[in-house]
């Protein structure tokens, strides 16, 4: 046993949830008492298409270890088409983050309807597990600070 | 105009007539069928199992040979046409098959369905045009009532073969009109003749063909035409309806007046000529 | 995985058919020219695969009565294509050792001078490994 | 700097059992801007709200955060409470510490820590909130109904009866729609014309209804409450005011070979025609394509015989521009074309007909004067086969994936009517399923079987084979008896799938109303807002939204009318203040935002700006508050950050991110 | 470098130069520009003039015929003048602008975005046979450059002759072309009023080769690669200033919209993320003109970010070339129901 008791890694995870489906899905997970780790904190946005890549990078900058975006299923968007645009934007952004060497597991998009409390909770459990396995996010912070 | 031509095994043997008349007619219509060298048998049936690769390779070879010459590939036998067109569709649209087939073939440039596969009838319709064919006819079959027998292989599955409307085709009827005869529409023209099972289930096939003959003669046909040696065999075995059956190329050659050029003529030649 | 399940999976894979898409309208059986010759009818093939009763399927007479005329494939409104299942089941049989449905001896007896080559070729392709 | 109050709710023990609410309140006081924090048993109760209001007044709060249940539950409650205390309702933020915290975590320490973070995020956001005021827009008290079938007529009547002006635009020469083509209606077997005609007359006579027949919507601009619509009134070539409807012109017209649309092409009509005898208006139109006068210049018989002098060959199309507050789409349906279903021999035999053609054959005003006869030879059929689901429930690319819903019932109706009138005719129905959910529907179907002896066979038909003797051999299957059936029939009737009128796509585009892959208009919510389009001010009536029968159509027509009336009853509309706004100094005018706006709310104008002394005219994006629903798609498309969303601004969301990651 | 040793006789070179000059695009453009200025068709000419160094011509306006004596057009005129047309569109009268084939994509993209006024532009599509990268010449060990011949020729002669403090050197034209010219989009001008000079399609490389190479690395290697490259960034904003897609009146990084302004010093985030966000903002709009990499004083291969987006867009949403058409919707402002899910990134591994 090492001298320092290794503290359990508790990641910081930001979840952007659209107001109409996924936020309601998170509410349903709550009212169904479907637990998921407290590491996940939800920010309410009107639609997944409101999520600016700047928000995601800012979260990473401020020390988030994972960012997940949840929206209505494609075709079910409250605003008809918002999640279609979000889907393209996030696909490209994630691909770029992966390209520069940030682990692709740190970002995720999941479509969760207002009826999918179970899915919401399961997704969050899974995502937290993934982030825990990846460990602390250092790469984005270090991107430009090469050790000289 | 030159086309690559895939005759297939049966046309080398039992259905030589189908082949000879087609070549002679082609020349008369101003195009040439250039047999691809060293073709191998297509296998006669399209392997429906989606995991079959080896059985598709002979078709791919033929298709690639045409591609290398930059020609469209013409077929005559319904079975060959069916197999080659479907394999071509696989090569074009099914990535898994394309990859695996190309792995086997080790071609200089992978084959990805570039070749256009045409049935001889399609050449007549889409390249020559039935109107032009009509102009070239010297011995029209005026007054004859002919039933077109399509069978299965040319028509189905319609979305892949894109030969004609699989439930209500008209290409052979248009052909019949072009050679001056009257087409007889009868509902069994796209029903199966018993095809493949006639070897082991002769009775079953005979029953199918009886229906076809009966239906066609019921609607007043004097004779049937087909593009398929197997259909020909099966239809001839059933004599209940008793209609004579001809390859469409026989009538074509006769109409164009190039029968004599075919040399190797069958007994029936006399009969056709006397029509 | 049980042997039955494995066989069922094999059939699905070979045929590329998803039997669950079937809505049991029977249009395949209504279209089949060989219907009366078959013990298991075209529309029933789907259930046999779903129920993983492949033994019954491969011992069925229907395998050899199917004309491969594609009528069921052309007309199926659900894109299920029972003809493909039948063909896959036949493949399963002939790919097994000793599964040949046609022996060369038997072939010799069946020959008649008019038989076109394609019939022989295809018979071998369909009935033998 | 804001003066923020934080109110932490116990929600009984729902929150307090897992979250240390006192601690949350205590921590809140350390947040910037927070000048007041308290916890209470039930914040949403009268007493709880009173405490909030008291704090707002006493501490001159400029913003509040309520740490409680989901905002979806009580945001409105707290906003209203704040408003009553004089605070702008948009200065209220909710930290969801129940559904997103206390209910899903068990460990008190962990849950409290998270609740504090959620509170901080809400405080950080509220610090950047600005008071928002809903805009107002005026409502034009007039409705437009597109489509003059039973759906459109019913909607128009209901709206007009409520006291509002309504215009109906119908593209054919008469209102009446598909229902006017039907002979009898299920499940009561009423004569269709007998129940429809009075409604048509009523609509025509209604002082607040204007009917534009032979007209089409050409252009739509504006937004909820204030649409401007161009209607093209096609040249009828007959003066509506002069025509007496005597019908002599139609009798004398020498061009009589045009297939009658009303009779589905089973009979012909003259070039000058009214579609049917009870047409409203009873004024004919000249079909210029088939009129000898228009085609050759010679003829003019109709003008000669018209005593009223109503014929006007010179008439031109007319554009009518009108303002509306609400638009109801009621464009109806047609049957699919059967070109791809040649196995049923529809194009090969005249005796294979669609159900709608059968309606016309059965109808006294139809091509056979109501006698059931074969169209090929006029003989009375003895055997009739019905085939169900032709093109419905198809997963292939020939048909439609959906159930057309009405066919089971009308086929039972047809079968029953035939057996009733011609007891010697045998009727067989090939079906996949018989679907009869509806009041008295299954009983109706059972009557067809039990009282009228209709032979129902479960199984589809594979092929209809015309025989040399003119009969039809039907090759089907009986799945229950497990046998293939070969049945000789004299007539075959195909229950072809129905599809939305193809013109609806054009109309939906003009209205920016969303439409699904099958061309059905999409409702705002499948369950809770079934008669509204997601586009505000657009309502849906009838089959344009999905397959339905007459009773359902009429109910939906009424529902759409009520929704429209609800809108028209308002003098002003309050608009959602959480809308996008473009900063004129940052906007590039690049038009990217308009590309992603689902509501067409963004337009561009050239505007004089003063950018730190630089005065120039710039192309600037302008958001129409009445149209913007606040999704935010534009904000992310905008590279310069000129476009921002009120209530969910970039800085607000970033503040939340910062607070949560702290 | 065996070619460098090869020298031409003085006489040979002079003849060569003279014939070349007779045919130069430069002369033709100047003559035509004079005509157009004279007849009032255009109020000014936007082109290049010689810089202090022989290999650094600068974009410049010419308002009088005599000014045009300073006009140059040669292999070092890499600068894409499309972006200047944003400002020129606000001026009175038409501006004659010289656009190379690849520049015309940018112009069309700007037209689509209503940033330039087609009516205010008289576009002379100038011929291009690939533009030169002075860094590559220097990398050949050529120092003390005094003048360079061969850059202006329109024929297919493939050598540059360089007078240096240390004597004459030569090098192959193709060896010192800008990276972007090796992946040339083609010699066709997308938009023009008239064409002067021949163009050549200089594509001889796979445009995505380097992106693919990086994709094939492990995440750790990729990270190290970009960390190394981006660490050199000094936030001079040259890339942003030159980019025709980065044409915002005010950059988001300079405004308070995202709390990103005035915090650069306090917070390294902005600098780290600047390039990602910049590439994202131009994704679907970037024509891959390569100016960002050309102007970067630190030689960071910035175009890799843009090209990665272009490659992804092509793969996920179908081939797309910004500026190739005037269709208002680009890949990020359109969608189809069946689009790939973002999860594909993780699946690809």
mmCIF file of N, CA and C in Angstrom, chain E residues 42 44-47 61 80-91 93-99 103 106-108 110-111 114-124 193 244 247:
data_model
loop_
_atom_site.group_PDB
_atom_site.id
_atom_site.type_symbol
_atom_site.label_atom_id
_atom_site.label_comp_id
_atom_site.label_asym_id
_atom_site.label_seq_id
_atom_site.Cartn_x
_atom_site.Cartn_y
_atom_site.Cartn_z
ATOM 1 N N UNK E 42 -13.200 51.242 -64.704
ATOM 2 C CA UNK E 42 -12.845 50.995 -63.311
ATOM 3 C C UNK E 42 -12.240 52.261 -62.718
ATOM 4 N N UNK E 44 -10.187 52.009 -59.968
ATOM 5 C CA UNK E 44 -8.890 51.680 -59.393
ATOM 6 C C UNK E 44 -8.566 50.229 -59.734
ATOM 7 N N UNK E 45 -7.310 49.916 -59.502
ATOM 8 C CA UNK E 45 -6.847 48.567 -59.793
ATOM 9 C C UNK E 45 -6.294 47.979 -58.510
ATOM 10 N N UNK E 46 -6.713 46.754 -58.236
ATOM 11 C CA UNK E 46 -6.197 46.063 -57.057
ATOM 12 C C UNK E 46 -5.293 44.945 -57.546
ATOM 13 N N UNK E 47 -4.006 45.097 -57.197
ATOM 14 C CA UNK E 47 -3.046 44.099 -57.659
ATOM 15 C C UNK E 47 -1.888 44.016 -56.686
ATOM 16 N N UNK E 61 -3.301 49.087 -54.230
ATOM 17 C CA UNK E 61 -4.262 49.753 -55.106
ATOM 18 C C UNK E 61 -3.491 50.671 -56.056
ATOM 19 N N UNK E 80 -3.986 36.390 -51.824
ATOM 20 C CA UNK E 80 -5.346 36.272 -52.335
ATOM 21 C C UNK E 80 -6.027 37.622 -52.133
ATOM 22 N N UNK E 81 -6.382 38.293 -53.219
ATOM 23 C CA UNK E 81 -6.897 39.661 -53.100
ATOM 24 C C UNK E 81 -8.407 39.719 -52.854
ATOM 25 N N UNK E 82 -9.053 38.552 -52.810
ATOM 26 C CA UNK E 82 -10.510 38.551 -52.653
ATOM 27 C C UNK E 82 -10.949 39.348 -51.438
ATOM 28 N N UNK E 83 -10.229 39.140 -50.352
ATOM 29 C CA UNK E 83 -10.671 39.743 -49.104
ATOM 30 C C UNK E 83 -10.652 41.271 -49.189
ATOM 31 N N UNK E 84 -9.698 41.805 -49.958
ATOM 32 C CA UNK E 84 -9.627 43.261 -50.089
ATOM 33 C C UNK E 84 -10.882 43.823 -50.738
ATOM 34 N N UNK E 85 -11.588 42.958 -51.462
ATOM 35 C CA UNK E 85 -12.768 43.425 -52.163
ATOM 36 C C UNK E 85 -13.913 43.749 -51.209
ATOM 37 N N UNK E 86 -13.822 43.253 -49.969
ATOM 38 C CA UNK E 86 -14.857 43.612 -48.988
ATOM 39 C C UNK E 86 -14.846 45.123 -48.802
ATOM 40 N N UNK E 87 -13.658 45.649 -48.576
ATOM 41 C CA UNK E 87 -13.548 47.093 -48.392
ATOM 42 C C UNK E 87 -13.736 47.817 -49.726
ATOM 43 N N UNK E 88 -13.167 47.239 -50.784
ATOM 44 C CA UNK E 88 -13.268 47.896 -52.090
ATOM 45 C C UNK E 88 -14.718 48.008 -52.546
ATOM 46 N N UNK E 89 -15.559 47.065 -52.077
ATOM 47 C CA UNK E 89 -16.963 47.105 -52.474
ATOM 48 C C UNK E 89 -17.670 48.327 -51.923
ATOM 49 N N UNK E 90 -17.112 48.924 -50.893
ATOM 50 C CA UNK E 90 -17.744 50.099 -50.292
ATOM 51 C C UNK E 90 -17.334 51.377 -51.013
ATOM 52 N N UNK E 91 -16.273 51.292 -51.825
ATOM 53 C CA UNK E 91 -15.785 52.495 -52.502
ATOM 54 C C UNK E 91 -16.643 52.801 -53.724
ATOM 55 N N UNK E 93 -17.394 53.429 -57.531
ATOM 56 C CA UNK E 93 -16.857 52.921 -58.779
ATOM 57 C C UNK E 93 -16.367 51.496 -58.661
ATOM 58 N N UNK E 94 -16.061 50.963 -59.855
ATOM 59 C CA UNK E 94 -15.618 49.566 -59.865
ATOM 60 C C UNK E 94 -14.141 49.448 -59.543
ATOM 61 N N UNK E 95 -13.786 48.326 -58.960
ATOM 62 C CA UNK E 95 -12.379 48.041 -58.721
ATOM 63 C C UNK E 95 -11.964 46.883 -59.611
ATOM 64 N N UNK E 96 -10.890 47.100 -60.352
ATOM 65 C CA UNK E 96 -10.346 45.994 -61.129
ATOM 66 C C UNK E 96 -9.541 45.136 -60.155
ATOM 67 N N UNK E 97 -9.875 43.869 -60.092
ATOM 68 C CA UNK E 97 -9.142 43.020 -59.170
ATOM 69 C C UNK E 97 -8.569 41.833 -59.937
ATOM 70 N N UNK E 98 -7.319 41.498 -59.616
ATOM 71 C CA UNK E 98 -6.669 40.362 -60.259
ATOM 72 C C UNK E 98 -6.826 39.139 -59.371
ATOM 73 N N UNK E 99 -7.477 38.134 -59.902
ATOM 74 C CA UNK E 99 -7.683 36.925 -59.112
ATOM 75 C C UNK E 99 -7.102 35.725 -59.845
ATOM 76 N N UNK E 103 -8.124 31.988 -56.078
ATOM 77 C CA UNK E 103 -8.705 33.151 -55.402
ATOM 78 C C UNK E 103 -10.175 33.326 -55.752
ATOM 79 N N UNK E 106 -12.639 31.965 -53.305
ATOM 80 C CA UNK E 106 -12.864 32.837 -52.154
ATOM 81 C C UNK E 106 -13.823 33.958 -52.517
ATOM 82 N N UNK E 107 -13.632 34.502 -53.722
ATOM 83 C CA UNK E 107 -14.493 35.608 -54.120
ATOM 84 C C UNK E 107 -15.941 35.156 -54.184
ATOM 85 N N UNK E 108 -16.142 33.992 -54.761
ATOM 86 C CA UNK E 108 -17.519 33.497 -54.864
ATOM 87 C C UNK E 108 -18.120 33.202 -53.493
ATOM 88 N N UNK E 110 -17.383 34.741 -50.784
ATOM 89 C CA UNK E 110 -17.698 36.045 -50.208
ATOM 90 C C UNK E 110 -18.956 36.637 -50.844
ATOM 91 N N UNK E 111 -19.145 36.370 -52.126
ATOM 92 C CA UNK E 111 -20.369 36.819 -52.791
ATOM 93 C C UNK E 111 -21.585 36.178 -52.149
ATOM 94 N N UNK E 114 -22.609 37.734 -49.135
ATOM 95 C CA UNK E 114 -22.958 39.151 -49.293
ATOM 96 C C UNK E 114 -21.883 40.092 -48.777
ATOM 97 N N UNK E 115 -20.636 39.641 -48.812
ATOM 98 C CA UNK E 115 -19.574 40.480 -48.297
ATOM 99 C C UNK E 115 -18.925 41.307 -49.400
ATOM 100 N N UNK E 116 -18.985 40.816 -50.605
ATOM 101 C CA UNK E 116 -18.445 41.597 -51.709
ATOM 102 C C UNK E 116 -19.569 41.830 -52.715
ATOM 103 N N UNK E 117 -19.426 42.895 -53.448
ATOM 104 C CA UNK E 117 -20.454 43.270 -54.398
ATOM 105 C C UNK E 117 -19.932 42.953 -55.798
ATOM 106 N N UNK E 118 -20.562 42.008 -56.452
ATOM 107 C CA UNK E 118 -20.104 41.609 -57.785
ATOM 108 C C UNK E 118 -20.099 42.797 -58.734
ATOM 109 N N UNK E 119 -21.077 43.682 -58.556
ATOM 110 C CA UNK E 119 -21.205 44.838 -59.446
ATOM 111 C C UNK E 119 -20.051 45.819 -59.284
ATOM 112 N N UNK E 120 -19.405 45.731 -58.133
ATOM 113 C CA UNK E 120 -18.322 46.674 -57.868
ATOM 114 C C UNK E 120 -16.964 46.113 -58.287
ATOM 115 N N UNK E 121 -16.983 44.916 -58.839
ATOM 116 C CA UNK E 121 -15.706 44.285 -59.166
ATOM 117 C C UNK E 121 -15.581 44.070 -60.660
ATOM 118 N N UNK E 122 -14.409 44.395 -61.187
ATOM 119 C CA UNK E 122 -14.094 43.984 -62.551
ATOM 120 C C UNK E 122 -12.970 42.971 -62.403
ATOM 121 N N UNK E 123 -13.324 41.710 -62.646
ATOM 122 C CA UNK E 123 -12.371 40.655 -62.299
ATOM 123 C C UNK E 123 -11.547 40.243 -63.501
ATOM 124 N N UNK E 124 -10.243 40.429 -63.387
ATOM 125 C CA UNK E 124 -9.350 39.856 -64.378
ATOM 126 C C UNK E 124 -8.794 38.563 -63.800
ATOM 127 N N UNK E 193 -14.350 38.526 -65.369
ATOM 128 C CA UNK E 193 -14.858 39.310 -66.487
ATOM 129 C C UNK E 193 -14.011 39.066 -67.718
ATOM 130 N N UNK E 244 -9.627 34.940 -46.133
ATOM 131 C CA UNK E 244 -10.810 35.541 -46.749
ATOM 132 C C UNK E 244 -12.110 35.081 -46.080
ATOM 133 N N UNK E 247 -13.642 37.023 -42.097
ATOM 134 C CA UNK E 247 -13.838 38.388 -42.534
ATOM 135 C C UNK E 247 -14.765 39.154 -41.610
#
